[in-house]
Amino acid sequence: MKTPFSRILYGGDYNPNQWPREIWAQDMELFKKADINSATVNVFSWAKLQPDENTYDFSELDDIIALLSENGIDIVLATATGAMPAWMAKKYPEVTRVDFEGRRHKFGQRHNHCPNSLVWQKYAAKLAGELAKRYGSNPHVVCWHINNEYNTGCYCENCEKAFRVWLRRKYGTLEAVNAAWNTEFWGHTFYDWDEIVAPNDLSDGMGFGFTRKTAFAGISIDYDRFLSDSLLENYKMERDAIREYDKETPITTNLMGTYKGLDYFKWAKEMDIVSWDNYPAYNTPWSLTAMKHDLMRGLKDAPFMLMEQTPSQQNWQPYNSLKKPGQMRAQSYQTVAHGADTIQFFQLRRSKGACEKFHGAVIAHSGSGDTRVFKECAQLGTELKGLGDELLGAKNPAEVGIIFDWDNYWALEYTSGPNIDLKYVDQIHQYYRYFYERHLPVDMIPIDGDFSRYKVICAPVLYMVKEGVAEALERFVEAGGTLVTGMMSGIVDQSDNVHLGGYPGPLRKMCGIWAEEIDALAPEQSNTLVFGDGSRSKCSLLCDLIRLEGAEVVASYGEDFYKGTPAVTRNSFGSGTVYYVGTQPDSEGLARILDELKVEPLVRDETPLEIDKRVIDGREYWFIINLTGTPQAMPESFKGETDMLTGREVEELSGFDTVIVKR
Amino acid sequence: MKTPFSRILYGGDYNPNQWPREIWAQDMELFKKADINSATVNVFSWAKLQPDENTYDFSELDDIIALLSENGIDIVLATATGAMPAWMAKKYPEVTRVDFEGRRHKFGQRHNHCPNSLVWQKYAAKLAGELAKRYGSNPHVVCWHINNEYNTGCYCENCEKAFRVWLRRKYGTLEAVNAAWNTEFWGHTFYDWDEIVAPNDLSDGMGFGFTRKTAFAGISIDYDRFLSDSLLENYKMERDAIREYDKETPITTNLMGTYKGLDYFKWAKEMDIVSWDNYPAYNTPWSLTAMKHDLMRGLKDAPFMLMEQTPSQQNWQPYNSLKKPGQMRAQSYQTVAHGADTIQFFQLRRSKGACEKFHGAVIAHSGSGDTRVFKECAQLGTELKGLGDELLGAKNPAEVGIIFDWDNYWALEYTSGPNIDLKYVDQIHQYYRYFYERHLPVDMIPIDGDFSRYKVICAPVLYMVKEGVAEALERFVEAGGTLVTGMMSGIVDQSDNVHLGGYPGPLRKMCGIWAEEIDALAPEQSNTLVFGDGSRSKCSLLCDLIRLEGAEVVASYGEDFYKGTPAVTRNSFGSGTVYYVGTQPDSEGLARILDELKVEPLVRDETPLEIDKRVIDGREYWFIINLTGTPQAMPESFKGETDMLTGREVEELSGFDTVIVKR
Amino acid sequence: MKTPFSRILYGGDYNPNQWPREIWAQDMELFKKADINSATVNVFSWAKLQPDENTYDFSELDDIIALLSENGIDIVLATATGAMPAWMAKKYPEVTRVDFEGRRHKFGQRHNHCPNSLVWQKYAAKLAGELAKRYGSNPHVVCWHINNEYNTGCYCENCEKAFRVWLRRKYGTLEAVNAAWNTEFWGHTFYDWDEIVAPNDLSDGMGFGFTRKTAFAGISIDYDRFLSDSLLENYKMERDAIREYDKETPITTNLMGTYKGLDYFKWAKEMDIVSWDNYPAYNTPWSLTAMKHDLMRGLKDAPFMLMEQTPSQQNWQPYNSLKKPGQMRAQSYQTVAHGADTIQFFQLRRSKGACEKFHGAVIAHSGSGDTRVFKECAQLGTELKGLGDELLGAKNPAEVGIIFDWDNYWALEYTSGPNIDLKYVDQIHQYYRYFYERHLPVDMIPIDGDFSRYKVICAPVLYMVKEGVAEALERFVEAGGTLVTGMMSGIVDQSDNVHLGGYPGPLRKMCGIWAEEIDALAPEQSNTLVFGDGSRSKCSLLCDLIRLEGAEVVASYGEDFYKGTPAVTRNSFGSGTVYYVGTQPDSEGLARILDELKVEPLVRDETPLEIDKRVIDGREYWFIINLTGTPQAMPESFKGETDMLTGREVEELSGFDTVIVKR
């Protein structure tokens, strides 16, 4: 897909409704100064647009859209359904959520609707339609933004009823449900659909707090699928309402990286373009942010929008540090480098009250353009304007794919045992980081992706192996691909029932091993990996006790009763190779293993700089990004080339500096 | 105000109703032995006094009051409304609270009534009136003690209704409410008063547990004001019921130092005398206890009652250590030194059952007078008797005022960002401690206090600057005063909306600076203060990025991208000076700054002893208190003077010893 | 009691209903291979047996029982009431629990019934009777297993009603209830039975989370007694239903060691044989497991069944480590050595779905007999078969008794103060460990046990001294026995009201001391014990301030203001001696004290091996168990003797090896 935009959208959330009109004019001035060319509006205006059940009032929004249009600002138009009006919660208490603790909520917060409330659905769809009818033909409206940061979690009776319908559609019969959930365990057999209840603290919850673990992971996984689908239905409902009036403008909703609640791969199929909100904490590794960008790009295998980032600081982290000079710019280029075609902030003017008043903005409470942050935003605006449209739609070629799968995310973290510290994103990120640090581009791919495009597929903690997955991976390897998988892989099927016959179940044949047992290590414990050349590194968390069934040993354990037995193996399968990493190596150990893959990096320079490449129409755009905060020498590979941003040759990148080289 | 008492009340909570009559006689004996002259009775006797809705039975209380009267014991008479009777909760479930989690409570605990329950109000007022009618004319009743340790927290429907009434009275129109709470944010606009709900876990709560943070701090602050007012109405209702029959006896209720829930400055206006309960933990710094005493004195700018302290240990702390020999005496004199005219214990006889049975008392479970604790109590009783009435009503002159403001307390701790570790009392105490350690008397003063009485006003984290406050501070400084303020000051108005135009908002002019940004440091991070002479000390938590607008630099940052920029400034304003401390210095750094103030200490001796002065009618009473537990030399300033308590000249104070010198 | 079994039962939980029939045949094969001779079935089959209110279907169970019978497998037949069917929760919502937080649960989990639901009771009793009618005469059914791991905790209205009935039976009058609970405190006086509510978070809870502390420990203790009795009534109801049809087969339910919720001594009186489930964590000390075995043996002073242990790992611990080679075998022999006549696993075949799928089993998910775990199980099976029946019913003679008392357990941990770190099991275990490490057999005995059988009685934290207890202990000491007690003993009566007159109350006379005060030490604090010879060791947690009343000093404090005062004392009383340990010594200090007791160990060898002895009909069976995981020399005492298990003389025990010597 080409990007639907004619320029890099640069701007962000804009809430002039929170301000008197005299401020609006100041905003336009400042936007111009900063080369801001887009604004996301109407995100939380439902209460303004629909003051009661029968009245719609678009007068203020008309003015806002007119103002922006006059000023040549591209508009990302939200449907405003991210926060219901107070009158709705008052009149129809069912529109609010029942939480995991079993409590019906009252009016408050945002993102707080029951996705299966017919009342909510009726009014949300109506509003989206009204907006499309009114603004769909405005050429300045370049994108629809449905709702906001959809997230999950209702356990009310309406959801229970809808869950039963969802189950009946999925399983057909109650017998099939009972089988899927293994309800013979603990005598949970259901004889009537109405006996099925939502899995929360009041039913199958195990009291592990925010993990929401229950006695039946299978039920919880299905409920997560159901909740994801329920909100997706909400999204589709609004989308379809818009499409009645506006057939062309791209439609999106802003996602949240590795947010657990929604199966974004499934969602992306319904979205014209992916957009997301990037909010790293002060101590988030850059590699994790990069991985999230790649995941967002991977959802549709296409460039994406950065819908939100903060120009300076956040408010809802425990410690909301400032971005240092240049850091926002560097992070923005990192975003573009990983596939973004827009850079948008939350928000353009800092709100004066309520919980986000300490969230950074392009225009601070001082209202002044004479601030460090504004000037940095303006510099970036000018640079992006300079880049024009030539980067739009560029691709990020990669030879390595890492599988990311929400079903696995849910299943792995719902499971009871063997080790409570097992976290899905953390496990995936450990592999991603290896490639990131070596300038090896990675695609984050779905479980049903086109594996044939890659030389290497990494599938860490591929805990749930659904129907067809093993076969697809086998075909990939047989054809010469390299697969890396390992501990906690191949364990269960789509319903969290174990693949019997020995771990890693359907992956066993191609791995050439049998993991007879899985030892769990407490945080104070570790084991050692011993490689063929005698070199050693630490491993922890879990240790598979492996018996070889054709594979060779890459590393064996150095401690405990399984000392000397295989920990990491390599198996030839067809024309390809399968690595099985039966434990959690430290970063040195993992590097020892993955170094064997011999994938070609973008450059061979050893440098802490991040290096990325986007290509389009034969043009290559190389991003050399210094996220270290301290000066770094320009790598040999780029010596003598010209920086697109400055038009100069760069010898050394100062802290947080970025160079773009076009080849 | 002169103290209403003719002698230092010495005694405490006494619950003979929990004991058979033969014990009462033993109590009287032991009280005499210990020179105990007062008893607080009837604190939790509602169930006894009113066994059902229609019956009142004062027979036992008659006997208790007669007994005490006969024995010359002054009576502090409680109204017994601190714990409702079981029959009331059974018959009228609405009298109990709904908690922050949204749960209606059943009968149990104490301090558990809904302040807006008309049923509870009716019976509480009736009981107070009945008591006043019966005992108001008894000359031994020297003080009324309404309810007990009022504390807040009901979120029921009755409270919601009352909140709406309170809001209408405060704001007049719903438009004004919407504006005050900035409800345009997240589309929270209310179109009907009935749409407003209590801010708890079920509405705007953000899931930060005990912090009770919500998405709209403005709502939460108003709700706290409302809850504080609701209980104050309960208090006034009982007070007025008493005043129908007893026009003279002073009326109080026992407060709890820096307890967050109630605006004690507002409460004190309705109280004849302030009383409070002092329960430091084993590791509470002495300076914090001193600060609380000064705060309690400051509420009415008058001597106060120590209504409760433990003679030995508590029961509800995690670790309930014994007070060491002399420690209770030293703490009692510390209390008197800071303005107390009474010393009362919880309690006189240790209860035999329920949750306070391990709480210390004058008379232990052994029932014996032959205990260390009893003897120490008796010694103190004899000493206080020896002091007679000459100290009563003495003042504590101070040249330094530290502003303490419950609105700021609430607002600062409700805010989302920039740093979760920001705690109001902790911030205030850091300043207080500086003065405490240097024998510099301090008044804790309200935001609307008479600033002109002080040479120095400290206003740390003056986050909320309400109408008129900046002007009052400006007048103070213009007239020659010195103001010390700093980070997180001047940020919001009374409704938690930001003072636009640049921090510190209305304080900006007099501070002569603009805090362009606020960096937040995680616990493992710090920066450095570099003073003019090159000396350095650590700072942490927050760092304002300051631009000078007339002020001079006292210290600048030593690290990070803002290295070299101002961290602490001094500005001449009118005839006075304003210090702005844009970060949290460590104690050495803070001393470097505050040493500039050149306030005159009581004595210049360097000593770990606490030194205080009270004055009345030209007489000075100097307290030299050894809270260190180890022997300390008598400071030069007092060498050769006579200790009022022993009649001797003291060279060295043993651990926990106290000397009072009269000049 | 002789064991009711004719051989050591070796097997465990078996759930063929979760598997297709072809697996059943494989199971029989594997059982034979492993010399498995028993299976516990039907534990969670209620939903299968009773698909609706009117239908019972035993066809599958018939088949299972027939299969096992044909294969000569002894059957432990569960009544299947540990998990209610879904239809029951749907139709009768009252059958589920209301939790401590006040929330009515829906269908889910297991062990989730309200014990006072008449509906639940009706159907549970009916099911037990139907099972007994059908299978009671099957000679292969060797034991009834009622319900499963009974545990407590309902706070619903039905329970409140039943609680009032229970109270009326216990106390007779409301006046007696008020007196017992000291309701004069905080005016909690009840004037009507219906005013009494369950003590949970919504009534008297103090917000200490899982400790469930309330303002009235007396109420909570009675409620725990009531809950324990309520479930015991459930148990008796099923037992009686079985006995209508089956007069002989022993009846049990599986207990959980030191589980807090049920008074197991009271329960054991109603059980024919005690059985329990042993689930140590990866870091549980062996001595604690040994203590639990001894406690389970002590419940009836008779051999017990090990109903459940895992062959390899668990699933519900945070870190579910593998048992190392030999470890399961060593732990099994430890179990036998402490009095078990059965070794049973949870479970025989690992379940394929739901929360226990990572719980170890004899047959793993691989389904193979070719696993380390299976082979170890088979080896043990063969060994146990080799032992035949000669050990069955053997006793464990001991000269030391340690009192364990659920009333004390509850009371000590409900109390508010003096030290939150005071935990009952931990305190008892500190004493147990001393004896364990020195090969000194111990009986865990009830508060109303036959003390005369012992030379030494240890009664740590004998906090609650109920009627008659002090007198019984006095008789024991007068007759020449040695009693060891100490801090937090003799404090309260059966209702948690203090024994007035000085601690340790009714024990004061025989201890010859008065504990005037109790100091509480925070975790970072400690004191020192100074013994007569000047040797010193640390002590912590609590320090009694002791005044001698006839006792001699064993050790005194080395620090704080009570330095030099007695900490540990010895008193002659009648022909015996009473030790009072007024603090928590470290293990060296405790050894210094207990070494004085001069009890004769089984052997005098210094060895980390566990050594136990069982005797029957004049035969002695000595167990030498290496739980260290590393090789240990055979102690001198057993040099040259023959190991029953191998028929060989053993010089050194490898890690986790066991030797049984018969004399």
mmCIF file with all atom_site columns, N, CA and C in Angstrom, chain A residues 145-161:
data_model
loop_
_atom_site.group_PDB
_atom_site.id
_atom_site.type_symbol
_atom_site.label_atom_id
_atom_site.label_alt_id
_atom_site.label_comp_id
_atom_site.label_asym_id
_atom_site.label_entity_id
_atom_site.label_seq_id
_atom_site.pdbx_PDB_ins_code
_atom_site.Cartn_x
_atom_site.Cartn_y
_atom_site.Cartn_z
_atom_site.occupancy
_atom_site.B_iso_or_equiv
_atom_site.pdbx_formal_charge
_atom_site.auth_seq_id
_atom_site.auth_comp_id
_atom_site.auth_asym_id
_atom_site.auth_atom_id
_atom_site.pdbx_PDB_model_num
ATOM 1  N N  . HIS A 1 145 ? -10.445 8.890   12.541 1.00 0.00 ? 145 HIS A N  1
ATOM 2  C CA . HIS A 1 145 ? -9.838  8.344   13.775 1.00 0.00 ? 145 HIS A CA 1
ATOM 3  C C  . HIS A 1 145 ? -11.012 7.874   14.622 1.00 0.00 ? 145 HIS A C  1
ATOM 4  N N  . ILE A 1 146 ? -11.252 6.575   14.614 1.00 0.00 ? 146 ILE A N  1
ATOM 5  C CA . ILE A 1 146 ? -12.416 6.050   15.335 1.00 0.00 ? 146 ILE A CA 1
ATOM 6  C C  . ILE A 1 146 ? -12.077 5.827   16.802 1.00 0.00 ? 146 ILE A C  1
ATOM 7  N N  . ASN A 1 147 ? -13.001 6.294   17.651 1.00 0.00 ? 147 ASN A N  1
ATOM 8  C CA . ASN A 1 147 ? -12.834 6.082   19.097 1.00 0.00 ? 147 ASN A CA 1
ATOM 9  C C  . ASN A 1 147 ? -11.438 6.524   19.522 1.00 0.00 ? 147 ASN A C  1
ATOM 10 N N  . ASN A 1 148 ? -10.846 5.881   20.529 1.00 0.00 ? 148 ASN A N  1
ATOM 11 C CA . ASN A 1 148 ? -9.506  6.250   20.952 1.00 0.00 ? 148 ASN A CA 1
ATOM 12 C C  . ASN A 1 148 ? -8.922  5.144   21.818 1.00 0.00 ? 148 ASN A C  1
ATOM 13 N N  . GLU A 1 149 ? -7.741  4.701   21.483 1.00 0.00 ? 149 GLU A N  1
ATOM 14 C CA . GLU A 1 149 ? -7.039  3.704   22.304 1.00 0.00 ? 149 GLU A CA 1
ATOM 15 C C  . GLU A 1 149 ? -8.001  2.666   22.881 1.00 0.00 ? 149 GLU A C  1
ATOM 16 N N  . TYR A 1 150 ? -8.723  2.009   21.990 1.00 0.00 ? 150 TYR A N  1
ATOM 17 C CA . TYR A 1 150 ? -9.625  0.944   22.436 1.00 0.00 ? 150 TYR A CA 1
ATOM 18 C C  . TYR A 1 150 ? -8.926  0.056   23.458 1.00 0.00 ? 150 TYR A C  1
ATOM 19 N N  . ASN A 1 151 ? -9.612  -0.220  24.541 1.00 0.00 ? 151 ASN A N  1
ATOM 20 C CA . ASN A 1 151 ? -9.086  -1.241  25.446 1.00 0.00 ? 151 ASN A CA 1
ATOM 21 C C  . ASN A 1 151 ? -10.220 -2.005  26.089 1.00 0.00 ? 151 ASN A C  1
ATOM 22 N N  . THR A 1 152 ? -9.875  -3.111  26.707 1.00 0.00 ? 152 THR A N  1
ATOM 23 C CA . THR A 1 152 ? -10.885 -4.130  27.011 1.00 0.00 ? 152 THR A CA 1
ATOM 24 C C  . THR A 1 152 ? -11.256 -4.211  28.470 1.00 0.00 ? 152 THR A C  1
ATOM 25 N N  . GLY A 1 153 ? -12.177 -5.099  28.742 1.00 0.00 ? 153 GLY A N  1
ATOM 26 C CA . GLY A 1 153 ? -12.435 -5.484  30.105 1.00 0.00 ? 153 GLY A CA 1
ATOM 27 C C  . GLY A 1 153 ? -13.825 -5.296  30.652 1.00 0.00 ? 153 GLY A C  1
ATOM 28 N N  . CYS A 1 154 ? -14.846 -5.835  30.059 1.00 0.00 ? 154 CYS A N  1
ATOM 29 C CA . CYS A 1 154 ? -16.165 -5.792  30.688 1.00 0.00 ? 154 CYS A CA 1
ATOM 30 C C  . CYS A 1 154 ? -16.620 -7.203  31.016 1.00 0.00 ? 154 CYS A C  1
ATOM 31 N N  . TYR A 1 155 ? -17.220 -7.359  32.186 1.00 0.00 ? 155 TYR A N  1
ATOM 32 C CA . TYR A 1 155 ? -17.652 -8.667  32.664 1.00 0.00 ? 155 TYR A CA 1
ATOM 33 C C  . TYR A 1 155 ? -19.107 -8.619  33.111 1.00 0.00 ? 155 TYR A C  1
ATOM 34 N N  . CYS A 1 156 ? -19.903 -7.843  32.371 1.00 0.00 ? 156 CYS A N  1
ATOM 35 C CA . CYS A 1 156 ? -21.303 -7.653  32.771 1.00 0.00 ? 156 CYS A CA 1
ATOM 36 C C  . CYS A 1 156 ? -22.188 -8.761  32.197 1.00 0.00 ? 156 CYS A C  1
ATOM 37 N N  . GLU A 1 157 ? -23.438 -8.723  32.557 1.00 0.00 ? 157 GLU A N  1
ATOM 38 C CA . GLU A 1 157 ? -24.369 -9.747  32.084 1.00 0.00 ? 157 GLU A CA 1
ATOM 39 C C  . GLU A 1 157 ? -24.593 -9.659  30.585 1.00 0.00 ? 157 GLU A C  1
ATOM 40 N N  . ASN A 1 158 ? -24.608 -8.442  30.051 1.00 0.00 ? 158 ASN A N  1
ATOM 41 C CA . ASN A 1 158 ? -24.758 -8.328  28.603 1.00 0.00 ? 158 ASN A CA 1
ATOM 42 C C  . ASN A 1 158 ? -23.576 -8.966  27.890 1.00 0.00 ? 158 ASN A C  1
ATOM 43 N N  . CYS A 1 159 ? -22.391 -8.769  28.437 1.00 0.00 ? 159 CYS A N  1
ATOM 44 C CA . CYS A 1 159 ? -21.216 -9.391  27.822 1.00 0.00 ? 159 CYS A CA 1
ATOM 45 C C  . CYS A 1 159 ? -21.282 -10.908 27.964 1.00 0.00 ? 159 CYS A C  1
ATOM 46 N N  . GLU A 1 160 ? -21.739 -11.358 29.112 1.00 0.00 ? 160 GLU A N  1
ATOM 47 C CA . GLU A 1 160 ? -21.875 -12.814 29.272 1.00 0.00 ? 160 GLU A CA 1
ATOM 48 C C  . GLU A 1 160 ? -22.810 -13.392 28.212 1.00 0.00 ? 160 GLU A C  1
ATOM 49 N N  . LYS A 1 161 ? -23.901 -12.702 27.996 1.00 0.00 ? 161 LYS A N  1
ATOM 50 C CA . LYS A 1 161 ? -24.838 -13.188 26.981 1.00 0.00 ? 161 LYS A CA 1
ATOM 51 C C  . LYS A 1 161 ? -24.189 -13.188 25.603 1.00 0.00 ? 161 LYS A C  1
#
